[in-house]
Coordinates of C-alpha atoms and ligand atoms in Angstrom, one line a residue:
X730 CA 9.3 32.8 -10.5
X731 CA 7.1 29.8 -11.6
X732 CA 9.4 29.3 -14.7
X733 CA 12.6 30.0 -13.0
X734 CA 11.6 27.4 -10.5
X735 CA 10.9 24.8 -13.8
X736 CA 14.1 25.6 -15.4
X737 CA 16.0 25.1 -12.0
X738 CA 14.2 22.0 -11.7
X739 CA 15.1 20.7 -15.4
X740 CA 18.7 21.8 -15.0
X741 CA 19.0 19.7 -11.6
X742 CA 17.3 16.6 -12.9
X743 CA 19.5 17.1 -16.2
X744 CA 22.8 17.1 -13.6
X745 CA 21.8 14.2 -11.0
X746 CA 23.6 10.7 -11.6
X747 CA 20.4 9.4 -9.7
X748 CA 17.1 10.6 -9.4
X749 CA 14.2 8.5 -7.2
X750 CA 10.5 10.2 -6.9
X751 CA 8.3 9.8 -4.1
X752 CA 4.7 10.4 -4.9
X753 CA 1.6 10.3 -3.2
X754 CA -2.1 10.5 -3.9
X755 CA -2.0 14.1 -5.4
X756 CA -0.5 12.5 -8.4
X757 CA -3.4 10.6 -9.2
X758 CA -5.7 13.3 -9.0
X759 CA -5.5 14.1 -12.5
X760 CA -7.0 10.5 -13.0
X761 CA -10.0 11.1 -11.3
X762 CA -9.0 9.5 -8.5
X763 CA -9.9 11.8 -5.4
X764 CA -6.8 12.3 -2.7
X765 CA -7.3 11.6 1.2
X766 CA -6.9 14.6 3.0
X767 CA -8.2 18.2 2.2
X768 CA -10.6 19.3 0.1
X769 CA -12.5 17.0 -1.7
X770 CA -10.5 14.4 -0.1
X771 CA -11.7 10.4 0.5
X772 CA -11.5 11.6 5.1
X773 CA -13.9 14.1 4.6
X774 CA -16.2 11.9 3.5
X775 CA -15.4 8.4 5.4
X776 CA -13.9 8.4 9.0
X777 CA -10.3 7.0 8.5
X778 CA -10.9 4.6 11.0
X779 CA -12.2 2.6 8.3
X780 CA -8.2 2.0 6.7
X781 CA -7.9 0.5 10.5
X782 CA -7.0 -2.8 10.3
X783 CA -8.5 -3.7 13.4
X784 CA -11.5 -2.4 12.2
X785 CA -11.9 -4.2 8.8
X786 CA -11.4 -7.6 10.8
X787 CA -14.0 -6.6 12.9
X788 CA -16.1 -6.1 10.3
X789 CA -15.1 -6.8 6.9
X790 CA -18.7 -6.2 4.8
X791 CA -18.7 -2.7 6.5
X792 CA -15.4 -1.5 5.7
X793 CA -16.2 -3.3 2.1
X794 CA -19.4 -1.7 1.6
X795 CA -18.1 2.2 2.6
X796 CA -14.4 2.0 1.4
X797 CA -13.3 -0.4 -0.7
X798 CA -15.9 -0.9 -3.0
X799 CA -16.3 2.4 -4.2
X800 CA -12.1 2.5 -4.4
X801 CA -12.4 -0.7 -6.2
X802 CA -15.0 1.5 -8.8
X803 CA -12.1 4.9 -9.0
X804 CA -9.4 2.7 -9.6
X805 CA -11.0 0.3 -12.0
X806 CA -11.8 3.5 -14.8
X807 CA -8.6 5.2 -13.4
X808 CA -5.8 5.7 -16.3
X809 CA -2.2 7.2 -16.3
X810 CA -2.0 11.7 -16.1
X811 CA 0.5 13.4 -17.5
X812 CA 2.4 13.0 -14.2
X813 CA 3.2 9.5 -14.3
X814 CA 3.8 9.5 -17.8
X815 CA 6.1 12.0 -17.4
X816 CA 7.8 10.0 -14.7
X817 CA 7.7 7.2 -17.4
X818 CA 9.4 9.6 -19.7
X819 CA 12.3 10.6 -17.5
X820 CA 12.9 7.0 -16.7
X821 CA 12.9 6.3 -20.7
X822 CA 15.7 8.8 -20.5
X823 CA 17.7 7.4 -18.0
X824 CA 17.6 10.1 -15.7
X825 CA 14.5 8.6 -13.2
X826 CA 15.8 4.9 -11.5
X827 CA 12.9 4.2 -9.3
X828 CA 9.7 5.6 -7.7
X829 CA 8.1 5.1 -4.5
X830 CA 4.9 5.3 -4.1
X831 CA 2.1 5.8 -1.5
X832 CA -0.3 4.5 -3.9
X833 CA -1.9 1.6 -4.8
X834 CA -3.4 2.5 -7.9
X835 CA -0.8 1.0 -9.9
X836 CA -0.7 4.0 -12.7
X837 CA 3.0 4.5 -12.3
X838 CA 3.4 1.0 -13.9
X839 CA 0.6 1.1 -16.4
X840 CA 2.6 4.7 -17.7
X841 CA 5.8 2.3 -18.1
X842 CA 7.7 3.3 -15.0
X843 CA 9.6 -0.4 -14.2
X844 CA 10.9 -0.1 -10.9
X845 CA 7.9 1.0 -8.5
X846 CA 8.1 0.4 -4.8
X847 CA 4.7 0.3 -3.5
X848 CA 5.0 1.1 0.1
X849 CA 1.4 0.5 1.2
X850 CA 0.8 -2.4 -1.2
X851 CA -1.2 -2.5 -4.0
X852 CA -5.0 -2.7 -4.9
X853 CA -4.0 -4.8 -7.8
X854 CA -4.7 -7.8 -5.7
X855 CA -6.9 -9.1 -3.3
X856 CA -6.0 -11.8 -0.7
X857 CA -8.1 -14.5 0.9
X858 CA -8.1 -14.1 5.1
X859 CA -8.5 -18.1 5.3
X860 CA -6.4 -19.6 2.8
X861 CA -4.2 -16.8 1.4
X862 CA -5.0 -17.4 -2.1
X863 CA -4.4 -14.5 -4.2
X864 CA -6.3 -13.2 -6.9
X865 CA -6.8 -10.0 -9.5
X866 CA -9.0 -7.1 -8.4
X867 CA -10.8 -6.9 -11.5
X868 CA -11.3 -10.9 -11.0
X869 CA -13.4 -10.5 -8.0
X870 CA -17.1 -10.7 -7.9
X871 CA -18.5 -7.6 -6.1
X872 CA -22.5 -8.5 -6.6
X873 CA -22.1 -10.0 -2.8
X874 CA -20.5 -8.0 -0.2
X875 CA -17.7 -9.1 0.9
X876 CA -16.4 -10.9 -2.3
X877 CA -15.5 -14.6 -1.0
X878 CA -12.9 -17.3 -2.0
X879 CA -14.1 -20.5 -3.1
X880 CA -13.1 -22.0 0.4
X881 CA -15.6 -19.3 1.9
X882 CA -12.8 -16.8 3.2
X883 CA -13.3 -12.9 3.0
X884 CA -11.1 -10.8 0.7
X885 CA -9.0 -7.9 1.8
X886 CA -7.1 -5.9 -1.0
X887 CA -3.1 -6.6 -0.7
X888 CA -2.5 -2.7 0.7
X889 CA -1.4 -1.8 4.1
X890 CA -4.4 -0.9 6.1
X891 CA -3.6 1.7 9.3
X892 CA -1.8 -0.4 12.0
X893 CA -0.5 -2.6 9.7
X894 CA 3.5 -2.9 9.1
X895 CA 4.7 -1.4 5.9
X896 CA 6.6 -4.5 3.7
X897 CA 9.7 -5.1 5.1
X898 CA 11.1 -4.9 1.4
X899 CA 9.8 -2.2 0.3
X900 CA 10.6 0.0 3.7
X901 CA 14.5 -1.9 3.0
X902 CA 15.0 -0.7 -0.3
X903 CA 13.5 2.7 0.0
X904 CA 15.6 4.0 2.9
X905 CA 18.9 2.7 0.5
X906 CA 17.4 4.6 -2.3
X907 CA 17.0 7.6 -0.3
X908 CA 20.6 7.3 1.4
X909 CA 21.9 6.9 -2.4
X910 CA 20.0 9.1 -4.4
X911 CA 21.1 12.8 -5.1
X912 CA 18.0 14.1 -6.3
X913 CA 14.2 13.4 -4.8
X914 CA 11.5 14.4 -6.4
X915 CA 8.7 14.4 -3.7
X916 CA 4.7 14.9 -6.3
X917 CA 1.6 14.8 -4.6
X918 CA 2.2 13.6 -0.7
X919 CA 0.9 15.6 2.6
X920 CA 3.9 14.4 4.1
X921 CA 1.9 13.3 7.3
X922 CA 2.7 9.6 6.8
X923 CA 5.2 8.2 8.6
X924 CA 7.5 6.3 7.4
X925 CA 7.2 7.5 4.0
X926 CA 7.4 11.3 4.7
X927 CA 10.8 10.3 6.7
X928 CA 12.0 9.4 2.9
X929 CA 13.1 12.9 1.7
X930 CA 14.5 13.7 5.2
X931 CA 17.0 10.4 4.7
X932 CA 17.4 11.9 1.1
X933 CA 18.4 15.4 2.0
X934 CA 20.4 13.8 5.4
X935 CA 22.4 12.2 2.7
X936 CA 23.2 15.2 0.7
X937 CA 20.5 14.8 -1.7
X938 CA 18.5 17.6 -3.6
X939 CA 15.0 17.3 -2.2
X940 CA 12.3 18.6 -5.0
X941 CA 8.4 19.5 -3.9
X942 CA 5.8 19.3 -6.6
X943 CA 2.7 20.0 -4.9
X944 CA -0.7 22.5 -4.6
X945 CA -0.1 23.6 -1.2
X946 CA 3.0 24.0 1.1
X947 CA 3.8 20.3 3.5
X948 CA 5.9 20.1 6.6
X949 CA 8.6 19.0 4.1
X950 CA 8.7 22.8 2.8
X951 CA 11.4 25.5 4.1
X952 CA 12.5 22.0 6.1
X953 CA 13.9 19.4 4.2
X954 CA 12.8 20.9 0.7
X955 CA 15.3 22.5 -1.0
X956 CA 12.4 24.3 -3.3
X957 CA 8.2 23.7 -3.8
X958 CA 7.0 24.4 -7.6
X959 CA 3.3 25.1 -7.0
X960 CA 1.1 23.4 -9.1
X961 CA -0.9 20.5 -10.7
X962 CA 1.5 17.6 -11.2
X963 CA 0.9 16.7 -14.8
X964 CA 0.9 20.8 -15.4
X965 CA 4.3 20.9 -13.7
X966 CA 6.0 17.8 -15.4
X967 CA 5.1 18.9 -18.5
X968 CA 6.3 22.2 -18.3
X969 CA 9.9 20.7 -17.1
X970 CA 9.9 18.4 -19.8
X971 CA 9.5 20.8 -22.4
X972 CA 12.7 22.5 -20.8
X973 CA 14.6 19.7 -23.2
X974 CA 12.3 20.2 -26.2
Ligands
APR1181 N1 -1.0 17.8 -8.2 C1 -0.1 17.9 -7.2 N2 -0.4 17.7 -5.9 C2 -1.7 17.6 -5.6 C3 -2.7 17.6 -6.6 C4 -2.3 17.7 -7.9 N3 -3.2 17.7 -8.9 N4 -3.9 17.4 -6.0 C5 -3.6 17.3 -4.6 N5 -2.3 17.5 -4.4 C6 -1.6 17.4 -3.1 C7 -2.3 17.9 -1.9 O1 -2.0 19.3 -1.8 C8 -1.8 17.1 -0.8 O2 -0.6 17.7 -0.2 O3 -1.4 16.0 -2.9 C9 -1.4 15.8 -1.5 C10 -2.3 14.6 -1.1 O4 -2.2 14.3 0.2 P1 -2.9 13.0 0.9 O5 -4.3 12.9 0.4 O6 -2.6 13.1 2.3 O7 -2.1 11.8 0.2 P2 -0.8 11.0 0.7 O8 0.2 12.0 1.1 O9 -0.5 10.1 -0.5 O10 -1.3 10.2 1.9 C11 -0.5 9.3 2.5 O11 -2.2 8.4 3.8 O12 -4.5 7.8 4.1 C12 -3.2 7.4 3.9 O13 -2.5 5.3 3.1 C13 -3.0 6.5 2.6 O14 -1.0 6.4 1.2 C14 -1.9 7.3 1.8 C15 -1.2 8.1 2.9

């Protein structure tokens, strides 16, 4: 079933004329970096009101000392699994165009994917909340919490926070990709999120083939998925790859 599923998958990839992916913290798992919701996930730790926006400017060292730091730790020792490389692969082949990401770990571009829209920014950066400077994670200076400019402002990581808008860019350019693309492969994402979970309903809307890669069944599944393969996403990716071997 598994396998039938694999080769299915290989042979639909193999036939598209343009394939996007849409991937979500469950790809980055492999990395060591722990996913948001379910088990083990960052909420059942932390209260998500701490991605609130309104609650970071309320009190930046807080939100600094239980989130972000420790995400600042994951994502610092954090390197590519077989899952984003074997996006990287399929875009080598010319078969992948772009991904879309929930992420803001910034493996799909480290594992040589070029065309990465980050929907909810990226963790690359930090920002200065009085003069907008911008400046490299790793740059920062984390002995003092929270890390300050020069000019005495806060950071705040360059991702969307909860209540914030997603970049008008990025939100532009993935609806067109979905509306375009005939085949979506959706790795790793809940599907809870809106508006990135509308993505592969705008894909399938528009006659695409919507693909699930996932542990566990989403809303997306019997829906808008046209089939789930079951399974780890570096396990999964590998095992379609080899279909061309
Ligand atoms: N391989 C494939 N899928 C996996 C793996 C794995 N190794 N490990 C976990 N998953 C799946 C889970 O079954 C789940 O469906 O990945 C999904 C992770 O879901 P979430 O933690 O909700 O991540 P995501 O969908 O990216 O969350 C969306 O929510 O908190 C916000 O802004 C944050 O971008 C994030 C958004």
């Amino acid at each position: 079933m598994m396998d039938d599923l694999t080769k299915r998958a290989a042979k639909d990839l193999a036939d598209a004329r343009y394939v996007t992916a849409l991937t979500g913290a469950g790809i980055s798992v492999e990395s060591g970096i722990p996913p948001f919701r379910g088990k083990g996930g960052v909420w059942e730790k932390i209260d998500p009101s701490y991605a609130d926006i309104d609650r970071f400017m309320r009190d930046p060292a807080d939100v600094w000392r239980v989130l972000i730091k420790e995400m600042k730790e994951v994502v610092d020792r954090a390197r590519p699994n077989d899952a984003h490389t074997g996006l990287a692969k399929l875009e080598e082949m010319e078969i992948l165009k772009s991904v879309i990401t929930q992420n803001v770990d910034g493996l799909h571009q480290m594992a040589g994917n070029t065309d990465v829209i980050e929907f909810h920014g990226t963790f690359a950066w930090q920002r200065c909340l009085a003069c907008d400077k911008k400046v490299g994670t790793g740059e920062i200076d984390i002995s003092e919490i929270p890390p300050r400019c020069d000019c005495g402002g806060i950071y705040r990581p360059d991702v969307i926070f909860f209540g914030e808008m997603i970049p008008p860019d990025a939100l532009i350019r993935s609806k067109q990709i979905a509306s375009e693309c005939d085949v979506m492969l959706v790795m790793g994402t809940s599907a809870v999120v809106h508006p990135a979970a509308t993505m592969p309903v705008i894909a399938k809307q528009s006659g695409a083939k919507v693909i699930e890669i996932n542990l566990e069944r989403t809303p997306l599944t019997d829906n808008i998925s046209d089939y789930l393969i079951m399974g780890k996403g570096g396990e999964v990716m590998n095992r379609i790859l080899a279909e061309w071997a």
